[in-house]
XYZ file of N, CA and C in Angstrom:
219
model
N 0.822 -1.194 0.000
C 0.000 0.000 0.000
C 0.867 1.260 0.000
N 1.929 1.243 0.769
C 2.811 2.398 0.827
C 3.521 2.619 -0.512
N 3.866 1.538 -1.204
C 4.498 1.668 -2.522
C 3.546 2.321 -3.518
N 2.273 1.938 -3.444
C 1.282 2.545 -4.338
C 1.158 4.042 -4.070
N 1.173 4.394 -2.810
C 1.084 5.811 -2.440
C 2.284 6.576 -2.987
N 3.469 6.017 -2.833
C 4.680 6.668 -3.340
C 4.628 6.832 -4.857
N 4.131 5.812 -5.558
C 4.020 5.891 -7.015
C 3.057 7.002 -7.428
N 1.936 7.110 -6.720
C 0.969 8.161 -7.039
C 1.555 9.539 -6.779
N 2.287 9.675 -5.684
C 2.907 10.961 -5.365
C 3.921 11.337 -6.438
N 4.741 10.382 -6.866
C 5.721 10.659 -7.917
C 5.026 11.048 -9.217
N 3.922 10.370 -9.529
C 3.165 10.665 -10.742
C 2.624 12.096 -10.700
N 2.082 12.506 -9.557
C 1.542 13.859 -9.426
C 2.652 14.901 -9.431
N 3.798 14.588 -8.858
C 4.914 15.536 -8.865
C 5.335 15.878 -10.288
N 5.293 14.889 -11.177
C 5.661 15.113 -12.574
C 4.629 16.011 -13.251
N 3.361 15.867 -12.878
C 2.285 16.623 -13.519
C 2.123 18.053 -13.000
N 2.724 18.372 -11.871
C 2.557 19.713 -11.309
C 3.194 20.757 -12.217
N 2.468 21.802 -12.453
C 2.959 22.898 -13.288
C 2.901 24.187 -12.473
N 4.037 24.635 -11.932
C 4.019 25.824 -11.079
C 3.517 27.077 -11.784
N 3.728 27.187 -13.078
C 3.262 28.364 -13.818
C 1.739 28.423 -13.808
N 1.099 27.272 -13.960
C -0.362 27.230 -13.940
C -0.905 27.725 -12.602
N -0.279 27.287 -11.509
C -0.726 27.712 -10.188
C -0.462 29.199 -9.971
N 0.657 29.689 -10.468
C 0.970 31.115 -10.342
C -0.036 31.945 -11.125
N -0.355 31.520 -12.336
C -1.337 32.240 -13.148
C -2.705 32.247 -12.473
N -3.094 31.124 -11.903
C -4.378 31.040 -11.211
C -4.379 31.964 -9.994
N -3.285 31.947 -9.248
C -3.177 32.812 -8.069
C -3.287 34.282 -8.463
N -2.584 34.680 -9.513
C -2.634 36.069 -9.962
C -4.030 36.455 -10.437
N -4.717 35.542 -11.102
C -6.087 35.797 -11.541
C -7.034 35.988 -10.372
N -6.889 35.169 -9.351
C -7.727 35.296 -8.154
C -7.453 36.626 -7.464
N -6.182 36.989 -7.343
C -5.833 38.267 -6.712
C -6.443 39.439 -7.472
N -6.337 39.413 -8.785
C -6.886 40.498 -9.599
C -8.398 40.595 -9.412
N -9.069 39.449 -9.393
C -10.516 39.435 -9.193
C -10.875 40.013 -7.832
N -10.134 39.631 -6.788
C -10.406 40.144 -5.443
C -10.245 41.660 -5.386
N -9.202 42.178 -6.003
C -8.973 43.626 -5.995
C -10.091 44.338 -6.760
N -10.481 43.814 -7.915
C -11.523 44.438 -8.723
C -12.887 44.395 -8.040
N -13.094 43.429 -7.171
C -14.389 43.276 -6.506
C -14.350 43.741 -5.048
N -13.459 44.667 -4.763
C -13.376 45.304 -3.442
C -13.199 44.300 -2.309
N -12.402 43.292 -2.535
C -12.134 42.288 -1.501
C -10.661 42.332 -1.096
N -10.073 43.504 -1.171
C -8.650 43.660 -0.836
C -8.372 43.238 0.603
N -9.307 43.506 1.520
C -9.120 43.127 2.928
C -9.006 41.609 3.055
N -9.845 40.868 2.324
C -9.780 39.407 2.341
C -8.424 38.934 1.827
N -7.949 39.544 0.760
C -6.651 39.181 0.189
C -5.535 39.426 1.199
N -5.585 40.551 1.881
C -4.567 40.871 2.886
C -4.578 39.855 4.019
N -5.766 39.527 4.521
C -5.868 38.546 5.607
C -5.382 37.169 5.161
N -5.689 36.795 3.928
C -5.242 35.504 3.399
C -3.722 35.459 3.301
N -3.122 36.529 2.824
C -1.663 36.581 2.727
C -1.019 36.487 4.107
N -1.612 37.160 5.096
C -1.087 37.082 6.460
C -1.190 35.661 7.005
N -2.312 35.008 6.736
C -2.503 33.632 7.191
C -1.482 32.700 6.553
N -1.303 32.804 5.243
C -0.348 31.939 4.552
C 1.081 32.172 5.027
N 1.427 33.406 5.300
C 2.792 33.683 5.744
C 3.037 33.207 7.173
N 1.959 32.991 7.937
C 2.125 32.525 9.315
C 2.198 31.001 9.423
N 1.944 30.297 8.323
C 1.982 28.833 8.353
C 3.406 28.339 8.552
N 3.562 27.153 9.157
C 4.912 26.608 9.363
C 5.634 26.410 8.031
N 6.913 26.652 8.047
C 7.732 26.517 6.842
C 8.371 25.128 6.823
N 7.637 24.150 6.317
C 8.156 22.785 6.243
C 7.589 22.104 5.009
N 8.037 20.909 4.744
C 7.560 20.182 3.573
C 6.182 19.610 3.833
N 5.397 19.525 2.776
C 4.075 18.938 2.879
C 4.154 17.430 2.667
N 3.005 16.767 2.611
C 3.000 15.307 2.498
C 3.442 14.811 1.124
N 3.617 15.694 0.142
C 4.134 15.283 -1.158
C 5.655 15.345 -1.201
N 6.275 15.811 -0.115
C 7.724 15.934 -0.099
C 8.221 17.174 -0.820
N 7.294 18.095 -1.125
C 7.661 19.339 -1.785
C 7.746 20.445 -0.749
N 8.593 21.431 -0.962
C 8.650 22.526 0.006
C 7.341 23.293 0.011
N 6.914 23.709 1.192
C 5.721 24.535 1.314
C 6.043 25.930 0.802
N 5.039 26.608 0.339
C 5.212 27.952 -0.184
C 4.420 28.927 0.651
N 4.946 30.113 0.807
C 4.264 31.172 1.541
C 4.194 32.424 0.696
N 3.309 33.305 1.064
C 3.152 34.546 0.320
C 4.221 35.539 0.762
N 4.809 36.193 -0.195
C 5.765 37.252 0.103
C 5.725 38.230 -1.061
N 5.513 39.466 -0.763
C 5.437 40.505 -1.793
C 4.373 40.189 -2.840
N 3.265 39.575 -2.408
C 2.171 39.308 -3.331
C 2.373 38.117 -4.236
N 3.423 37.327 -4.013
C 3.667 36.148 -4.852
C 4.036 34.976 -3.966
N 3.719 33.785 -4.448
C 4.160 32.596 -3.732
C 5.654 32.428 -3.963
N 6.384 32.130 -2.893
C 7.813 31.906 -3.016
C 8.197 30.713 -2.160
N 9.193 29.969 -2.616
C 9.646 28.829 -1.829
C 10.334 29.325 -0.574
N 10.256 28.505 0.451
C 10.863 28.869 1.738
C 11.972 27.913 2.069
C-alpha cells in the first residue's frame, strides 16, 4: 500500500505545473482587488505567511506569500 502511495505521489509531482498555479493565483488576486475584496486578500496573505515553513506530504517545500507572490521557503 505504501508503494502505491509513493508511485501516485511521484506521478503527481511530474504533472505539477508551477506556472499554472501562479497564473491562477494572480487571476484570483486580480478578481479580489476588482471586486473590493482587498481586505480578504490581505488577511489571506497574512494567514499563509504565518503557516509553518516545512515540507508537505508530497515531499515538496511549502510555499508562503511574500510581496504578493508565492515563493519557496
